Each structure stands twice: as structure tokens, then as C-alpha cells.
mmCIF file of C-alpha atoms in Angstrom:
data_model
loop_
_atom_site.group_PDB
_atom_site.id
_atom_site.type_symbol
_atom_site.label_atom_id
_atom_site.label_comp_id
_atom_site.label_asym_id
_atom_site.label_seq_id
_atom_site.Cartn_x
_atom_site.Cartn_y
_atom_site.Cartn_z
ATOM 1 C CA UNK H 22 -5.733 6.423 20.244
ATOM 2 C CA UNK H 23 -2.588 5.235 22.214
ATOM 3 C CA UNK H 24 -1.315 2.020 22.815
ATOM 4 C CA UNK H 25 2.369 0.681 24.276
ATOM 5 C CA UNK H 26 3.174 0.248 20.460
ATOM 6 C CA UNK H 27 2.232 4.143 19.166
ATOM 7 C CA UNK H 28 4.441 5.527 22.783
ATOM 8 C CA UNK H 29 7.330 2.977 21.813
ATOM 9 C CA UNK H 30 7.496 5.136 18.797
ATOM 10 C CA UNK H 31 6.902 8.760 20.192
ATOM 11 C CA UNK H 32 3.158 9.213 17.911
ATOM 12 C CA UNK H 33 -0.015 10.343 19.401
ATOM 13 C CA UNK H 34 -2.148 7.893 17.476
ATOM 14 C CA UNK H 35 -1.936 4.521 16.939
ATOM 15 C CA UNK H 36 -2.396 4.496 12.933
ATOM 16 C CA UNK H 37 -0.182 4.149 10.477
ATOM 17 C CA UNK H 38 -0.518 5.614 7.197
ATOM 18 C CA UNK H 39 0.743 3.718 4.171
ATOM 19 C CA UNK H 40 0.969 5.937 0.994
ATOM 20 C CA UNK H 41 2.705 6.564 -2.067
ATOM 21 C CA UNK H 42 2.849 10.232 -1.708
ATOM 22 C CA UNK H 43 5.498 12.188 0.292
ATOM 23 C CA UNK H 44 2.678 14.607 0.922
ATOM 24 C CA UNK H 45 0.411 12.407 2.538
ATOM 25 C CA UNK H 46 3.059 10.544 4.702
ATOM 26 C CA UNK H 47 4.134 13.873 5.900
ATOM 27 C CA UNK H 48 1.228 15.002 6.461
ATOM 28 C CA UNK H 49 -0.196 12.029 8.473
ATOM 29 C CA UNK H 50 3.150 11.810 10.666
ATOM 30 C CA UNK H 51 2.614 15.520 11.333
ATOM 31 C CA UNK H 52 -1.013 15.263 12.339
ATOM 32 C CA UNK H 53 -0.224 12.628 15.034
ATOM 33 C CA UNK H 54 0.205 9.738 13.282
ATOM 34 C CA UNK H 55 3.150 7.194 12.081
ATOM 35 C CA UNK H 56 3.375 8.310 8.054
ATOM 36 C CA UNK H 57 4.597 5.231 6.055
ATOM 37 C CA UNK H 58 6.159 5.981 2.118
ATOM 38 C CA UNK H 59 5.863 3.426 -0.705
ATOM 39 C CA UNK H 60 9.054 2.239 -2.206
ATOM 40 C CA UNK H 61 7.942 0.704 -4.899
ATOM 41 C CA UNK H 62 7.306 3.736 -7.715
ATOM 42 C CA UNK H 63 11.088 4.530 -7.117
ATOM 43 C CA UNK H 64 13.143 3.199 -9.899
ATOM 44 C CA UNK H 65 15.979 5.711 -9.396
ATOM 45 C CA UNK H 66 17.780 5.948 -5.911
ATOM 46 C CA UNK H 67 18.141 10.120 -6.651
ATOM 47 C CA UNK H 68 14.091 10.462 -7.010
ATOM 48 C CA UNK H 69 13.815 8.343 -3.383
ATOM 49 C CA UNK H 70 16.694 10.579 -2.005
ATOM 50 C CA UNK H 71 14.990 13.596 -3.009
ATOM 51 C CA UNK H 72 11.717 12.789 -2.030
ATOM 52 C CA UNK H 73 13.303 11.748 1.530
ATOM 53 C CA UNK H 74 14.851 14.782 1.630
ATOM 54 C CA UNK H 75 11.351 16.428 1.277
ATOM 55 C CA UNK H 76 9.707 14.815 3.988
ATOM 56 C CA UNK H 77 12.734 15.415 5.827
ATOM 57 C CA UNK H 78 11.846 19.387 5.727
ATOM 58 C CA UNK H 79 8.326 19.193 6.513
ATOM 59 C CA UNK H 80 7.472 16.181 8.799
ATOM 60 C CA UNK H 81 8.059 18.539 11.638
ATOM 61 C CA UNK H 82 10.620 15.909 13.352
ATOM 62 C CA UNK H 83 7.586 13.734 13.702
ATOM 63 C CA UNK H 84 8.563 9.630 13.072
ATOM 64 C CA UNK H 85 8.119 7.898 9.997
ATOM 65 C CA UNK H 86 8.683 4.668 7.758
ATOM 66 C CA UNK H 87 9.278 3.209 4.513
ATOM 67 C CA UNK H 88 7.787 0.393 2.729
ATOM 68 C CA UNK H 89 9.048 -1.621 0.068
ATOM 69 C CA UNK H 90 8.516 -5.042 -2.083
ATOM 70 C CA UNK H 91 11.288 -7.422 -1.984
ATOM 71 C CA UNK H 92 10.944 -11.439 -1.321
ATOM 72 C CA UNK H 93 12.598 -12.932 0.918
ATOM 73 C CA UNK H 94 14.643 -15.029 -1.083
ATOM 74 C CA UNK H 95 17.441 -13.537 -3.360
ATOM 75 C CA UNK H 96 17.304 -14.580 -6.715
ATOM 76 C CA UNK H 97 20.716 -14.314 -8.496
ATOM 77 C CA UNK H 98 21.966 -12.674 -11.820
ATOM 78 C CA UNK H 99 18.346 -11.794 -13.131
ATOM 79 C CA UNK H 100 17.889 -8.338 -15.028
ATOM 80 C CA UNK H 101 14.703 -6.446 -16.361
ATOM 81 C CA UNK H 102 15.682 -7.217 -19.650
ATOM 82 C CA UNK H 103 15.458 -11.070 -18.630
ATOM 83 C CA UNK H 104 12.283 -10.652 -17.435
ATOM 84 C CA UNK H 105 10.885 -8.647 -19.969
ATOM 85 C CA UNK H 106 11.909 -11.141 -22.564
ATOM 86 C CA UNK H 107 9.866 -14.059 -20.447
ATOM 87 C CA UNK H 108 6.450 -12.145 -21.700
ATOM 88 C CA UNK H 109 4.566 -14.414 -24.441
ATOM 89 C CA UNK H 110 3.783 -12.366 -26.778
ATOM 90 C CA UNK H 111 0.410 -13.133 -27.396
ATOM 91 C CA UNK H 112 -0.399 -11.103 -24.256
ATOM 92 C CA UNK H 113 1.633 -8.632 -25.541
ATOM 93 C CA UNK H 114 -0.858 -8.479 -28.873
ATOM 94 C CA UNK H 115 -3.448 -8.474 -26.095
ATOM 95 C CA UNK H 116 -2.600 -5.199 -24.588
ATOM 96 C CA UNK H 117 -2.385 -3.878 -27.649
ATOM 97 C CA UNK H 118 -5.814 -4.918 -28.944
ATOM 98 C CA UNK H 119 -7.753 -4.276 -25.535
ATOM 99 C CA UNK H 120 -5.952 -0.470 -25.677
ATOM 100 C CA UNK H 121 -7.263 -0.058 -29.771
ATOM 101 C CA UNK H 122 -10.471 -1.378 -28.628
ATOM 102 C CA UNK H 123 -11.152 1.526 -26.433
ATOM 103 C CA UNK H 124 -8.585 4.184 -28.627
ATOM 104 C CA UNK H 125 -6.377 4.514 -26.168
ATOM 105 C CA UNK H 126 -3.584 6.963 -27.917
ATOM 106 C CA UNK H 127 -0.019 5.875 -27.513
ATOM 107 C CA UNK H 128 2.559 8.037 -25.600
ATOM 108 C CA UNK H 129 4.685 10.601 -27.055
ATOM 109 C CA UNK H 130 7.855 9.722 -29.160
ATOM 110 C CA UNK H 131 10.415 9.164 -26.301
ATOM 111 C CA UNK H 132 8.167 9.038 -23.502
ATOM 112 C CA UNK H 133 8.726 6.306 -20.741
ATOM 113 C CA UNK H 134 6.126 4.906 -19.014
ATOM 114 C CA UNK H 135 5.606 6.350 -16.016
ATOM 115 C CA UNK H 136 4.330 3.304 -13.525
ATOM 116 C CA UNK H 137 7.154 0.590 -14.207
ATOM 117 C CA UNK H 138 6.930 -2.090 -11.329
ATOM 118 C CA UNK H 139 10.653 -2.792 -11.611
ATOM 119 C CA UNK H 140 10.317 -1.904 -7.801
ATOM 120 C CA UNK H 141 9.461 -5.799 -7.425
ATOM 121 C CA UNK H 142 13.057 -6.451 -8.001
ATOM 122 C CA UNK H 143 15.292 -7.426 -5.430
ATOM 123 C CA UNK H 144 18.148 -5.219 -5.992
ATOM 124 C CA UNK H 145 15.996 -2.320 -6.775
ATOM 125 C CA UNK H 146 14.407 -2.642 -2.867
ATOM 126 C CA UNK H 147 17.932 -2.981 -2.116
ATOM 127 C CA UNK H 148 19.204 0.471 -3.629
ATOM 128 C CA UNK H 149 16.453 1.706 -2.143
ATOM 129 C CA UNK H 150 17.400 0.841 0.858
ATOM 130 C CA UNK H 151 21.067 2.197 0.782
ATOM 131 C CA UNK H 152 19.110 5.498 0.260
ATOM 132 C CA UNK H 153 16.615 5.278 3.146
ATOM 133 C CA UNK H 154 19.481 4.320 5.522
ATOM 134 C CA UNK H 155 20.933 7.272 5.754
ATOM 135 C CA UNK H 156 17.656 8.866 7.210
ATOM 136 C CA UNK H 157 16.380 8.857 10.394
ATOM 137 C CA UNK H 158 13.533 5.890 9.457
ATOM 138 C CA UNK H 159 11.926 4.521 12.504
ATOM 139 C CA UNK H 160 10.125 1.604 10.908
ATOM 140 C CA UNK H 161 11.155 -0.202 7.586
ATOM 141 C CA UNK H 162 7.624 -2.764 6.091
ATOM 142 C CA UNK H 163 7.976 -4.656 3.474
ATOM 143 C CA UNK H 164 4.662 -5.543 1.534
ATOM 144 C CA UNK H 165 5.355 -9.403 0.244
ATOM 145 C CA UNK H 166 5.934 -10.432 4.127
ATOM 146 C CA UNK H 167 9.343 -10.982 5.848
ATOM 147 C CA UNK H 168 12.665 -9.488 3.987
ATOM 148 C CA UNK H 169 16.320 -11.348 3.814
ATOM 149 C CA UNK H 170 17.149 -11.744 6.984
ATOM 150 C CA UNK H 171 20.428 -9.489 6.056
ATOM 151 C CA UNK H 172 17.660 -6.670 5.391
ATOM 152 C CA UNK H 173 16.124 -7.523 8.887
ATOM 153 C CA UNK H 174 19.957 -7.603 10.920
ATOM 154 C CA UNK H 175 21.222 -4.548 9.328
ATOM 155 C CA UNK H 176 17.536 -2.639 10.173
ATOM 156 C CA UNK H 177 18.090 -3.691 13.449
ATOM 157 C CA UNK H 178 21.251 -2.675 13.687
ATOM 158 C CA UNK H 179 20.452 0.950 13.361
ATOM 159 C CA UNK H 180 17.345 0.895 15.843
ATOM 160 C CA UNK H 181 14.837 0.433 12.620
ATOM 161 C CA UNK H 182 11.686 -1.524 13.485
ATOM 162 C CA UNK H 183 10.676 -3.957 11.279
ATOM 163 C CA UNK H 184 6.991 -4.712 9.992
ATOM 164 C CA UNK H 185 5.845 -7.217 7.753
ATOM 165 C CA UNK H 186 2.787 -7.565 5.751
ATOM 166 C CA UNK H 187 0.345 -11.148 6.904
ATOM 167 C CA UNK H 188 -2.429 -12.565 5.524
ATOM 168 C CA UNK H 189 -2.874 -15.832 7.853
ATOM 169 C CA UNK H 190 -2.064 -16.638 10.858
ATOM 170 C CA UNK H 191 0.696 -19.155 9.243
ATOM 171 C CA UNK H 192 2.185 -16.102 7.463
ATOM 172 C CA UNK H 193 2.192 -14.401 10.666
ATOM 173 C CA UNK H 194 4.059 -16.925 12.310
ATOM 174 C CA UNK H 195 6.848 -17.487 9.913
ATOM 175 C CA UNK H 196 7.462 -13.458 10.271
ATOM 176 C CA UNK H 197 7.714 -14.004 13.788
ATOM 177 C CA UNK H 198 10.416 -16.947 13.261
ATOM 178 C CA UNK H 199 12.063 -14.579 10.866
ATOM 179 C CA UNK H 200 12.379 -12.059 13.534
ATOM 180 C CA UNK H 201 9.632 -9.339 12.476
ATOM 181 C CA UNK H 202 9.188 -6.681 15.081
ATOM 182 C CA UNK H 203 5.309 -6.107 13.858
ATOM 183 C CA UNK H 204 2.495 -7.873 12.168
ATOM 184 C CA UNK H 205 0.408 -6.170 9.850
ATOM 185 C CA UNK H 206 -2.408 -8.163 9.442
ATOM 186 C CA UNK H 207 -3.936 -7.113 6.857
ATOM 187 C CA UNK H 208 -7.583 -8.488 5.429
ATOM 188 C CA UNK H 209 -9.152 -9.810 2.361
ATOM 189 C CA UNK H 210 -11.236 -6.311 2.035
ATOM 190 C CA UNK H 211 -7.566 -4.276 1.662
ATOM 191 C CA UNK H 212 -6.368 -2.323 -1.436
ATOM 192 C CA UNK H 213 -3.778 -3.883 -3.323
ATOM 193 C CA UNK H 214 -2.517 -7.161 -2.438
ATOM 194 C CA UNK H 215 -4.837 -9.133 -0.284
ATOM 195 C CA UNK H 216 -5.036 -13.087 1.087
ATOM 196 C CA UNK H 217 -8.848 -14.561 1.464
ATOM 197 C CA UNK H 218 -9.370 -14.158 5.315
ATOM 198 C CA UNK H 219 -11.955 -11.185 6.323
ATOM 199 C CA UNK H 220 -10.244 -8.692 8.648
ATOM 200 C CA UNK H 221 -12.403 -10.008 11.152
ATOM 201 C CA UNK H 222 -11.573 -13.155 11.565
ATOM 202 C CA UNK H 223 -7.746 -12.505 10.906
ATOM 203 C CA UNK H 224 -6.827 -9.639 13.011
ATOM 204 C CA UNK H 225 -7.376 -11.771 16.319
ATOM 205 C CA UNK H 226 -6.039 -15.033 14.687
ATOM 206 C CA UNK H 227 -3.289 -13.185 14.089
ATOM 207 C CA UNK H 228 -2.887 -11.882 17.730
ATOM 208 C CA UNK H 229 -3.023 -14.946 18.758
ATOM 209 C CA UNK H 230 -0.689 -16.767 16.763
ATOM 210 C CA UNK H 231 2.375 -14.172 17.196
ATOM 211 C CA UNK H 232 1.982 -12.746 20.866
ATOM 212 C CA UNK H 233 3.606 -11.301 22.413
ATOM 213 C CA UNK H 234 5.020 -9.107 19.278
ATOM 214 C CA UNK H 235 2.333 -6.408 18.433
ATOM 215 C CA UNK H 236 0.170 -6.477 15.518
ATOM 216 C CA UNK H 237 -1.876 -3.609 12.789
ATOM 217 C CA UNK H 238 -4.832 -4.759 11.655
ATOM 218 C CA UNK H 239 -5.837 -3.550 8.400
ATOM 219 C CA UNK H 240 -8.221 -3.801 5.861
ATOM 220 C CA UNK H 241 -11.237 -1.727 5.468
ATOM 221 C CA UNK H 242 -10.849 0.716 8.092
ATOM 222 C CA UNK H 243 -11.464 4.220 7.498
ATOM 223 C CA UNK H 244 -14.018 5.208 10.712
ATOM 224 C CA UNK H 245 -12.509 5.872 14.258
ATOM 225 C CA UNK H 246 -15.311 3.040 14.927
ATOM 226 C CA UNK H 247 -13.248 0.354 13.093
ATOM 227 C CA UNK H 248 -9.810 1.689 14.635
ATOM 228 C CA UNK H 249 -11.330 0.980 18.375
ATOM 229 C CA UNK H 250 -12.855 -2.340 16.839
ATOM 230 C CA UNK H 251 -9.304 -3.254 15.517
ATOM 231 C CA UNK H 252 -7.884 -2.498 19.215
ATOM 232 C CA UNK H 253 -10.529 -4.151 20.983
ATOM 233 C CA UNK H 254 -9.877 -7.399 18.466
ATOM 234 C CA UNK H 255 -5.958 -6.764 20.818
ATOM 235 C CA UNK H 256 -4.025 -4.894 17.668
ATOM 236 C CA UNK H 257 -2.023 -2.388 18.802
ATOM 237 C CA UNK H 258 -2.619 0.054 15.795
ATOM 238 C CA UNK H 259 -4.326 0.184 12.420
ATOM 239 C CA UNK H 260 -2.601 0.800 9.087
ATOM 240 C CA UNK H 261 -4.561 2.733 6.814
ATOM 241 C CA UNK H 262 -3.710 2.844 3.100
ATOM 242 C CA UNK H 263 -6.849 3.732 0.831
ATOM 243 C CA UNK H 264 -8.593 6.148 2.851
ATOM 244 C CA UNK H 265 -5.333 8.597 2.336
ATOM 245 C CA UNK H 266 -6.230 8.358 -1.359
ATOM 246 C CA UNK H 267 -8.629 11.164 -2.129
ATOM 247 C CA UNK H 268 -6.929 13.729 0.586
ATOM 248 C CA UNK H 269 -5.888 17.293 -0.606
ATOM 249 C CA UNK H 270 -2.329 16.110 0.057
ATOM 250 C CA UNK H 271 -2.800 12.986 -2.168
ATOM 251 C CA UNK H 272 -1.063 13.436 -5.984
ATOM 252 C CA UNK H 273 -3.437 11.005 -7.996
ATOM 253 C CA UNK H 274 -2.519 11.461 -11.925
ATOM 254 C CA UNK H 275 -6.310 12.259 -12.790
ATOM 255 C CA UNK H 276 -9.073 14.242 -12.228
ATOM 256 C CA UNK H 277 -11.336 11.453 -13.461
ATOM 257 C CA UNK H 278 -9.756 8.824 -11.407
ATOM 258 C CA UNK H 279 -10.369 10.813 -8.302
ATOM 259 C CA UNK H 280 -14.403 11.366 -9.351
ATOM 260 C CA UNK H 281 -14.632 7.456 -9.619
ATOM 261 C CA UNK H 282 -13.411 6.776 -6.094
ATOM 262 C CA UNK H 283 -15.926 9.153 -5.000
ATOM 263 C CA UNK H 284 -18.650 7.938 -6.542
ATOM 264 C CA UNK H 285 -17.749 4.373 -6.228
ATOM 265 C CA UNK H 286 -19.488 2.514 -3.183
ATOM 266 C CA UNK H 287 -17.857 -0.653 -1.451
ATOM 267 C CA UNK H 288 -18.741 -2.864 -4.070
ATOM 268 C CA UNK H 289 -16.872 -1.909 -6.805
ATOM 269 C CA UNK H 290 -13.966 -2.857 -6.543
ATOM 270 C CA UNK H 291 -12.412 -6.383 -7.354
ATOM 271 C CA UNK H 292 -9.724 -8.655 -6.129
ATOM 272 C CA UNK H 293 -7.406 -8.957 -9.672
ATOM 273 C CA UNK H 294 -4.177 -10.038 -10.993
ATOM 274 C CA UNK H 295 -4.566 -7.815 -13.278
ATOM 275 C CA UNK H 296 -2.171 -4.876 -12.577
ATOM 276 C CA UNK H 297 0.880 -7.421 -11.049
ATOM 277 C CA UNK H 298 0.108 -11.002 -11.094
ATOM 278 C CA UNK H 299 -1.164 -11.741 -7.570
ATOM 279 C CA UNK H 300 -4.257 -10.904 -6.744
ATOM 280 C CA UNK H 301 -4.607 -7.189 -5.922
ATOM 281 C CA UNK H 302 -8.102 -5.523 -5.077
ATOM 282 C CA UNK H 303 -8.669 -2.435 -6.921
ATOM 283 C CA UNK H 304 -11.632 -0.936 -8.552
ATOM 284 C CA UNK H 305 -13.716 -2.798 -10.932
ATOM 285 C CA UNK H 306 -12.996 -1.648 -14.488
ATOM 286 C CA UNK H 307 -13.363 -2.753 -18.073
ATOM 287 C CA UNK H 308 -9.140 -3.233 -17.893
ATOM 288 C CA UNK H 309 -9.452 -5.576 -15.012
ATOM 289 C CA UNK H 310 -12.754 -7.415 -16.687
ATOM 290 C CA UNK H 311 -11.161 -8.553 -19.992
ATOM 291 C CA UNK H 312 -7.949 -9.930 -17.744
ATOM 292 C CA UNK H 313 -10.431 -11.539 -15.969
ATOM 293 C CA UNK H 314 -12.411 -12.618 -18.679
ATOM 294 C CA UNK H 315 -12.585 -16.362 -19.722
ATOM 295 C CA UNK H 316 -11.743 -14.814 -22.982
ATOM 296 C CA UNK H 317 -8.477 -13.580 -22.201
ATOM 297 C CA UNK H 318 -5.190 -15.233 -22.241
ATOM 298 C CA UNK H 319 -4.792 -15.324 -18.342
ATOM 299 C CA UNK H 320 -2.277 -12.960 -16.445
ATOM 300 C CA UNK H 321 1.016 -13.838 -16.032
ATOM 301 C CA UNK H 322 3.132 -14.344 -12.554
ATOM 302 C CA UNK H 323 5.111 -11.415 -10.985
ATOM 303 C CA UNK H 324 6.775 -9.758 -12.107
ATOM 304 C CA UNK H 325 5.969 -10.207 -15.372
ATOM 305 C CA UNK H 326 2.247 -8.810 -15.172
ATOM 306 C CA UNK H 327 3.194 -5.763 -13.574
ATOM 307 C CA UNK H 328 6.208 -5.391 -16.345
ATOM 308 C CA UNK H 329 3.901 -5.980 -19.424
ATOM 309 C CA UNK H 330 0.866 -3.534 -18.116
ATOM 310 C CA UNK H 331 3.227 -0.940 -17.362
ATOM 311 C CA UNK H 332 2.968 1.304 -20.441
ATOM 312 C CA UNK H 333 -0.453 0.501 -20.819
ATOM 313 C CA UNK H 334 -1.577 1.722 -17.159
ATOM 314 C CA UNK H 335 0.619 4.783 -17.800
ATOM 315 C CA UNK H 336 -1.294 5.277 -21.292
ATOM 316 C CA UNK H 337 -5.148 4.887 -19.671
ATOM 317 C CA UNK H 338 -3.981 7.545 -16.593
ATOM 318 C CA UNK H 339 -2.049 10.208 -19.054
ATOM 319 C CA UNK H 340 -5.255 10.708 -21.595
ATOM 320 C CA UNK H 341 -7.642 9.302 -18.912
ATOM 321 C CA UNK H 342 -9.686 6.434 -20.788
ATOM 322 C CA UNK H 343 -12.484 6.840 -18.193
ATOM 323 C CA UNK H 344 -13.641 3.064 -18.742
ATOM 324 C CA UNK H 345 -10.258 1.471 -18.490
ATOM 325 C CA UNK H 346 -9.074 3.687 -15.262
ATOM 326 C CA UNK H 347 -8.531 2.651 -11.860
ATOM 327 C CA UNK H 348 -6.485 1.909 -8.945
ATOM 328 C CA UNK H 349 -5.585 -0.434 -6.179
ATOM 329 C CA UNK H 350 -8.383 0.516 -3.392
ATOM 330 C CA UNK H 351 -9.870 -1.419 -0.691
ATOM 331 C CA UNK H 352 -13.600 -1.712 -0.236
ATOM 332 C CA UNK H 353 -13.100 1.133 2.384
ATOM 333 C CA UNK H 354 -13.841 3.164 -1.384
ATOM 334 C CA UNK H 355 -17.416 3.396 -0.238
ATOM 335 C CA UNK H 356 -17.063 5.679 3.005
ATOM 336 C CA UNK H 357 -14.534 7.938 0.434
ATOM 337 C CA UNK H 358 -16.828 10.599 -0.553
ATOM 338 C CA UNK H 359 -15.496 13.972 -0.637
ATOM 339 C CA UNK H 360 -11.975 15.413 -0.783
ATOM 340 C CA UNK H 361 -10.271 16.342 2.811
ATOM 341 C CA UNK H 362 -6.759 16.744 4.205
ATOM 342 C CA UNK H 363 -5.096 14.595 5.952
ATOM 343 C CA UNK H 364 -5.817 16.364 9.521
ATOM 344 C CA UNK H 365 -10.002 15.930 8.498
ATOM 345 C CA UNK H 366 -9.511 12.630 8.240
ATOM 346 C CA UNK H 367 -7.384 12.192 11.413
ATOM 347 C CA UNK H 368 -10.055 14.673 13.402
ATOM 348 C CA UNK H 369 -13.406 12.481 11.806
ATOM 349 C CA UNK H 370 -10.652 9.488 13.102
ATOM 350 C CA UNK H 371 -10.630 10.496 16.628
ATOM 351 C CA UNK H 372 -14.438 12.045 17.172
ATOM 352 C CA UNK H 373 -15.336 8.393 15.907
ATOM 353 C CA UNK H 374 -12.915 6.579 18.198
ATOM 354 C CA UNK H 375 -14.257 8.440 21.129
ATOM 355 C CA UNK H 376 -17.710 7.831 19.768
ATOM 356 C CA UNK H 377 -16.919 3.970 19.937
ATOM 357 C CA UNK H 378 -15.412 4.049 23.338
ATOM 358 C CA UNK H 379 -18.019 6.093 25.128
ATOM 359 C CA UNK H 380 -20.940 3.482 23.702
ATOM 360 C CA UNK H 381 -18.825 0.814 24.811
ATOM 361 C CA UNK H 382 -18.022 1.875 28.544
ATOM 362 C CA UNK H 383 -21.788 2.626 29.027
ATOM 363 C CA UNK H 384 -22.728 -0.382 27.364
ATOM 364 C CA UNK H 385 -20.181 -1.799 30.275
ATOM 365 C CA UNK H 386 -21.679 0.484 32.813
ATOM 366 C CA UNK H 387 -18.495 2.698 32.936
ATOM 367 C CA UNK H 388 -20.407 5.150 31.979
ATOM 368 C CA UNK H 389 -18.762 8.953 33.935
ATOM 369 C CA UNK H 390 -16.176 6.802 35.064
#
């Protein structure tokens, strides 16, 4: 699974792993792959550093990325207490009703949320980047499309590739103008934050609209089948994010939560703005219902969502309120249905890509050739 992209970068494979686990990026980077680490959980530039420093030790040498959520333009002066005190709080009440309704208990005396999407701010990507500089990072994404261009000189400036995150073709061209070195192109069936176009139809829009700079395609991929589909459709690589999710590697907060992926099938999940204010897809629970409900007072823009929901997210994970619990996941969810490592998923990755290419070439009459 090699294309000029996965040589450029010295990786066997041609798929990139996106994950919030230093495990799993390590793990995919040393099974052939490009291993990608989200940024965003990081609050603290020591817990980055020392999670760096992990995958440093046991990546094997083997390339990999990091990718964080900063917007492109710089807002000024702002603090998380200034954001925090933007929340109405009538949604407030309504966290705190919807977690009574379903006796959620409330955390320990002096315990601090543990999933705090502070990571959205500017100068928090920013620290984080001051740490990830000084490693040897061969690709830098950053999930809410093209960074500062300051972000984008000074990555070039020390041989750092830079990929951003598209869901149109128009998105895709304005990270071309900004001077992107990849396009993810990433489809409406994705985990997490997702535009409205079908991976389909986008990854060869997409193509189109930024050649000759090479694109991922993701969205819903999770079969060697789909990863020579995405090539054929002229990406140069896939970027996997929720099939890494229920690995051996992966360090997912609940036992529960992990049964629910399993069992869920590609239909349950749901496109929400319930966990940060733009519409994420994640699995279908009773949280994400009454935000969506007609009943409810509406979610609120990012980062103010993400800010209000933290406690409450780390609340229904810690005592694991089994109606109220989910995660971001794509509709890829379905095909999730059993624990493996990282290297099972890369070896079922590669039978299936060979699978795909031998039916095409006889279907071409290449057959033996």
C-alpha cells in the first residue's frame, strides 16, 4: 500500500493513523504505517512532553505526526476564564438537570475534570507546539483546516509537512492557497468533526480541486477494500481515526464504552454539536438526544460547548452512566467488532487491499500479470 506520498515519508503503507493514544500512534508507525497523536487532550505542555518522550522510546525510529486544533485566525487577549463566563446559565442548570435525571454522581471533592477542551484555544495549540518542535515530527495536521500561516512557515522551516483537515472542495482550495502540503479530505461518515459531503463524492472532488498537492481520503474506512477504493478515487493515502479505537493498544476510560462500540452497527451513531459546538459524529446516546432535542436549550458555539460539557463528560465516563456514554466515532463503528492490536488491524488492512487489487486486475484482464 505505497504511493509517492507514503516513500516521501520513509512508511511502508500509505495510512495514517490519527489517535489520541501514544500507544496506538506508536504502534501504528511501528507496524508500517504513519502514527498521528491528538493534541487536543493536552492542557499542560509537561504531559505532551512526556508523552512525546514515550513514543520517542518505542516508535522504533519509525515517522510520525501530531495533530492539533487551532483556527487560523488569532484572536487576541481572550482567557478560559472569559470564555467560561460567556456560558448562559440556563444551560448550565441544564447539565445539571439532564445529569440528576439519570443520577449521575458528582466527582470527588477536588477532582478536575478530566476531558477539558481548552485544547481549542489558540495559545494552548501554540504551547503545544513549542513542545512538539523539539522532536523529530515529520508531519504537523491541524483538525479545523489551515493554521496561521506563522504555524505553517516555521513547520516548514524545520522540514515538517503540513496537513490540513477539508470538507469541500472550497475548503480544500483555500488550504492549498494557504500553502498546505496535504489534504485530508475527510467525509460526512467520519468520527468527530464532519462537513455534509459523502466520502465518495469528496475524495475525488477534492483531487481535483488541489492537484497537484496529494490528498487522504477519510471517512469510513476501516477494510483494505476501502483503502484501494480511496487510491483508485487518486488519494495518495487514507487516514484512519475510529477503527484504532477498540485496539489492545487503545486507552478508552471504560469497559462499558468499549462493549457499546462493539455492539453498535453503522447506524448508531449521530452527527451532534453536542460534545463541542460544531457538529461532531459520535455515537447515538441519550446525552446527545436531549441536546438535540427540540426541548433543549440548543448548544452553544465553540468553544463554549466543549467548555460547559466538560465535567459532565468526565462524570458519565468515571462512574460509567451506560445510557449517557459515548464517543466521537465514525459510522466505520459497524465493521468494529472485536478487540485487536494495532498490527491485526494493519495485517486484515493489507490481505483486504490485495484482495481488492487482484479482483480488479482480473476484472481488467491483468490477471498473472
Amino acid at each position: 500500500m505505497q504511493t509517492e506520498l507514503s516513500k516521501k515519508l520513509g512508511v511502508e503503507h500509505a495510512v495514517f493513523g490519527f489517535t489520541p493514544f501514544p500507544a496506538v500512534a506508536a504502534a501504528i508507525s511501528r507496524a508500517g504505517g504513519f502514527g498521528v497523536l491528538g493534541a487536543v487532550r493536552y492542557t499542560a505542555p509537561d504531559e505532551l512532553k512526556r508523552d512525546l518522550d514515550w513514543i520517542e522510546a518505542h516508535v522504533d525510529g519509525k515517522p510520525y505526526g501530531l495533530d492539533v486544533v487551532m483556527p487560523a485566525k488569532k484572536v487576541e487577549g481572550v482567557t478560559e476564564a472569559d470564555v467560561e463566563a460567556m456560558i448562559p446559565e440556563g444551560h448550565r442548570q441544564f447539565v445539571k438537570d439532564t445529569l440528576a435525571k439519570y443520577g449521575v454522581p458528582e466527582l470527588a471533592e477536588g477532582e478536575v475534570s478530566g476531558w477539558r477542551i481548552t485544547g481549542w484555544m489558540e495559545q494552548v495549540a501554540r504551547n503545544q507546539l513549542d513542545v512538539a518542535f523539539n522532536y523529530p515530527i515529520r508531519l504537523l495536521a491541524n483538525a479545523l483546516g489551515s493554521p496561521p500561516a506563522d504555524v505553517v512557515a516555521r513547520a516548514h522551516d524545520q522540514d515538517v509537512l503540513v496537513a490540513a483537515l477539508a470538507g469541500s472542495a472550497r475548503h480544500a482550495l483555500k488550504h492549498k492557497e494557504g500553502g498546505i502540503d496535504i489534504v485530508v479530505a475527510q467525509g460526512y461518515e467520519a468520527g468527530g468533526h464532519t462537513g455534509d459531503i459523502a466520502s465518495m463524492v469528496l475524495t475525488p472532488e477534492v483531487v481535483d480541486a488541489v492537484d497537484p498537492l496529494p490528498v487522504l481520503a477519510a471517512g469510513g474506512i476501516g477494510s483494505g477494500q476501502q483503502v484501494a477504493a480511496a487510491l483508485a478515487l487518486g488519494a495518495q493515502g487514507v487516514w484512519l481515526g475510529s477503527i484504532w479505537l477498540t485496539t489492545t493498544e487503545a486507552e478508552l476510560p471504560s469497559p462499558r464504552l468499549i462493549e457499546k462500540l462493539l455492539a453498535a452497527g453503522s447506524g448508531d451513531t449521530v452527527r451532534s454539536r453536542a460534545l463541542t459546538g460544531k457538529p461532531a459524529r459520535q455515537l447515538r446516546t441519550e446525552w446527545t438526544d436531549a441536546w438535540d432535542s427540540a426541548d433543549g436549550p440548543g448548544t452553544l458555539p465553540m468553544p463554549l460547548q466543549g467548555l460547559l460539557v466538560a465535567d459532565a463528560v468526565s462524570r458519565i465516563q468515571k462512574y460509567e452512566v451506560e445510557p449517557l456514554l459515548g464517543t466521537p466515532v465514525g459510522q466505520i463503528v459497524g465493521r468494529m467488532t472485536s478487540e485487536r492490536s494495532v498490527q491485526a488491524v494493519f495485517d486484515d488492512l493489507t490481505r483486504g487491499f490485495e484482495k481488492a487489487v487482484d479482483r480488479i486486475n482480473r476484472i481488467a484482464g491483468r490477471s498473472g500479470q
